[in-house]
């Protein structure tokens, strides 16, 4: 692809992503929905996942302890990876760059790429559901709400969330194949 065409394609993608951000972010105008997405985002802060890990370790027998260990390994790996990427790629959050985007939640750090909330939600969901398939009935919708909340609250671009999800899935599958296999 010629450099001029590549630049045009990048500019088009950037505008499409900004448009998607604005569309998601308009949800904050509805108080009821805003409350739902703020709660979903808070669930992604870690308390839900740490509680599930503790519960699995305490009452899940040997399989529960192994699943909790796998979640812990994936969690530490994900934390190191997403923090490293954020500090290298230094992508500003949408609300910091675009005045039309309202910040409706508290960011845990300055940069947006990739979404750590989404990375961990997907990672833990994949690992827990590999051991307890019926948990998918609850965890998949929760993970999707967490991912969506990050865009609705003006904290992430869609590509941040997609990248976080892909990285989380990759970490989960790697952890499952390396830890306890």
Coordinates of C-alpha atoms in Angstrom, one line a residue:
X1 CA 0.0 0.0 0.0
X2 CA 1.3 3.4 -0.9
X3 CA 2.2 5.7 2.0
X4 CA -0.5 8.2 1.1
X5 CA -3.2 5.5 1.0
X6 CA -1.9 4.1 4.3
X7 CA -2.2 7.6 5.9
X8 CA -5.7 8.0 4.5
X9 CA -6.7 4.5 5.9
X10 CA -5.3 5.4 9.3
X11 CA -7.1 8.7 9.4
X12 CA -10.3 7.0 8.4
X13 CA -9.9 4.4 11.1
X14 CA -9.1 7.1 13.7
X15 CA -12.3 8.9 12.8
X16 CA -14.4 5.7 12.8
X17 CA -13.0 4.9 16.3
X18 CA -13.8 8.4 17.6
X19 CA -17.3 8.2 16.2
X20 CA -17.7 4.8 18.0
X21 CA -16.4 6.4 21.2
X22 CA -18.9 9.2 21.0
X23 CA -21.7 6.8 20.4
X24 CA -20.8 4.6 23.4
X25 CA -20.2 7.6 25.6
X26 CA -23.7 9.1 24.9
X27 CA -25.0 6.4 27.2
X28 CA -23.8 8.4 30.2
X29 CA -26.7 10.8 29.6
X30 CA -29.1 8.2 31.0
X31 CA -28.7 8.0 34.8
X32 CA -29.9 4.4 35.1
X33 CA -27.6 3.1 32.4
X34 CA -24.7 5.1 33.8
X35 CA -25.2 3.5 37.2
X36 CA -25.1 0.0 35.6
X37 CA -21.9 0.7 33.7
X38 CA -20.2 2.3 36.7
X39 CA -21.0 -0.8 38.7
X40 CA -19.7 -3.0 35.9
X41 CA -16.5 -1.0 35.7
X42 CA -16.0 -1.3 39.5
X43 CA -16.5 -5.0 39.3
X44 CA -13.6 -5.0 36.9
X45 CA -11.4 -3.2 39.4
X46 CA -10.5 -6.7 40.8
X47 CA -12.7 -7.3 43.9
X48 CA -15.0 -9.7 41.9
X49 CA -12.0 -11.7 40.5
X50 CA -10.1 -11.9 43.9
X51 CA -13.3 -13.0 45.6
X52 CA -13.9 -15.7 43.1
X53 CA -10.3 -16.9 43.3
X54 CA -10.6 -17.1 47.1
X55 CA -14.0 -18.9 46.9
X56 CA -12.6 -21.4 44.4
X57 CA -9.5 -22.0 46.6
X58 CA -11.6 -22.4 49.8
X59 CA -14.5 -24.6 48.6
X60 CA -13.5 -25.9 45.2
X61 CA -11.2 -28.7 46.3
X62 CA -8.1 -29.5 44.3
X63 CA -9.6 -28.3 41.0
X64 CA -10.7 -25.1 42.6
X65 CA -7.2 -24.5 44.0
X66 CA -5.7 -25.1 40.6
X67 CA -8.2 -22.8 39.0
X68 CA -7.4 -20.1 41.6
X69 CA -3.7 -20.6 41.0
X70 CA -4.2 -20.3 37.2
X71 CA -6.2 -17.1 37.7
X72 CA -3.4 -15.7 39.9
X73 CA -0.7 -16.5 37.4
X74 CA -2.8 -15.0 34.6
X75 CA -3.5 -11.9 36.7
X76 CA 0.1 -11.2 37.5
X77 CA 1.1 -11.8 33.8
X78 CA -1.7 -9.6 32.6
X79 CA -0.8 -6.8 35.0
X80 CA 2.8 -6.8 33.9
X81 CA 1.9 -7.0 30.2
X82 CA -0.7 -4.2 30.2
X83 CA 1.2 -1.9 32.4
X84 CA 4.3 -2.3 30.2
X85 CA 2.4 -1.7 27.0
X86 CA 0.6 1.3 28.4
X87 CA 3.9 2.9 29.5
X88 CA 5.5 2.2 26.1
X89 CA 2.6 3.1 23.8
X90 CA 1.4 6.1 26.0
X91 CA -2.0 6.5 24.3
X92 CA -4.1 9.1 26.1
X93 CA -7.6 8.2 27.2
X94 CA -10.4 9.4 24.9
X95 CA -11.8 12.0 27.4
X96 CA -8.3 13.5 27.6
X97 CA -7.9 13.9 23.9
X98 CA -11.5 14.7 22.8
X99 CA -13.6 17.4 24.5
X100 CA -16.8 15.7 23.3
X101 CA -16.0 12.6 25.4
X102 CA -17.2 12.8 29.0
X103 CA -15.2 11.0 31.7
X104 CA -17.9 9.3 33.7
X105 CA -15.6 6.9 35.7
X106 CA -12.3 7.0 37.5
X107 CA -9.3 5.9 35.6
X108 CA -6.8 3.7 37.5
X109 CA -3.9 5.1 35.5
X110 CA -3.2 7.7 32.8
X111 CA -3.0 5.7 29.5
X112 CA -5.6 3.7 27.7
X113 CA -4.0 1.0 25.5
X114 CA -4.8 -1.8 26.2
X115 CA -7.7 -2.1 28.6
X116 CA -6.5 -3.8 31.7
X117 CA -10.1 -4.3 32.9
X118 CA -11.0 -6.1 29.7
X119 CA -7.8 -8.1 29.7
X120 CA -8.4 -9.4 33.2
X121 CA -12.2 -9.9 32.7
X122 CA -11.6 -12.1 29.6
X123 CA -8.6 -13.9 31.1
X124 CA -10.3 -14.9 34.4
X125 CA -13.6 -15.7 32.6
X126 CA -11.8 -18.1 30.2
X127 CA -9.9 -19.8 33.0
X128 CA -12.8 -20.2 35.4
X129 CA -15.2 -21.3 32.6
X130 CA -12.6 -24.0 31.5
X131 CA -13.0 -25.6 34.9
X132 CA -16.7 -24.7 35.5
X133 CA -18.5 -24.4 32.1
X134 CA -21.8 -23.3 33.7
X135 CA -20.1 -20.3 35.1
X136 CA -20.1 -18.9 31.6
X137 CA -23.8 -18.1 32.0
X138 CA -22.9 -15.4 34.5
X139 CA -19.2 -14.6 33.8
X140 CA -19.5 -14.0 30.0
X141 CA -22.2 -11.3 30.4
X142 CA -20.3 -9.8 33.3
X143 CA -17.0 -9.7 31.2
X144 CA -18.9 -8.1 28.3
X145 CA -20.4 -5.5 30.5
X146 CA -17.0 -4.7 32.0
X147 CA -15.5 -4.3 28.5
X148 CA -18.4 -2.2 27.3
X149 CA -18.3 0.0 30.5
X150 CA -14.8 1.1 29.7
X151 CA -16.0 2.7 26.4
X152 CA -19.3 4.0 27.8
X153 CA -17.4 5.8 30.6
X154 CA -15.1 7.5 28.2
X155 CA -12.0 5.7 29.5
X156 CA -11.1 3.6 26.4
X157 CA -11.3 3.5 22.7
X158 CA -12.8 0.3 21.1
X159 CA -9.3 -0.8 19.9
X160 CA -8.1 -0.6 23.6
X161 CA -10.9 -3.0 24.6
X162 CA -10.5 -5.4 21.7
X163 CA -6.7 -5.5 22.3
X164 CA -7.3 -6.1 26.0
X165 CA -9.7 -8.9 25.2
X166 CA -7.4 -10.6 22.8
X167 CA -4.4 -10.3 25.2
X168 CA -6.6 -11.6 28.0
X169 CA -7.7 -14.7 26.0
X170 CA -4.1 -15.3 24.9
X171 CA -2.8 -15.1 28.5
X172 CA -5.6 -17.4 29.7
X173 CA -4.9 -20.1 27.0
X174 CA -1.2 -19.9 27.7
X175 CA -1.7 -20.2 31.4
X176 CA -4.1 -23.1 31.0
X177 CA -1.6 -25.0 28.9
X178 CA 1.4 -24.2 31.1
X179 CA 0.1 -24.3 34.6
X180 CA -1.4 -27.5 35.9
X181 CA -1.6 -29.3 32.5

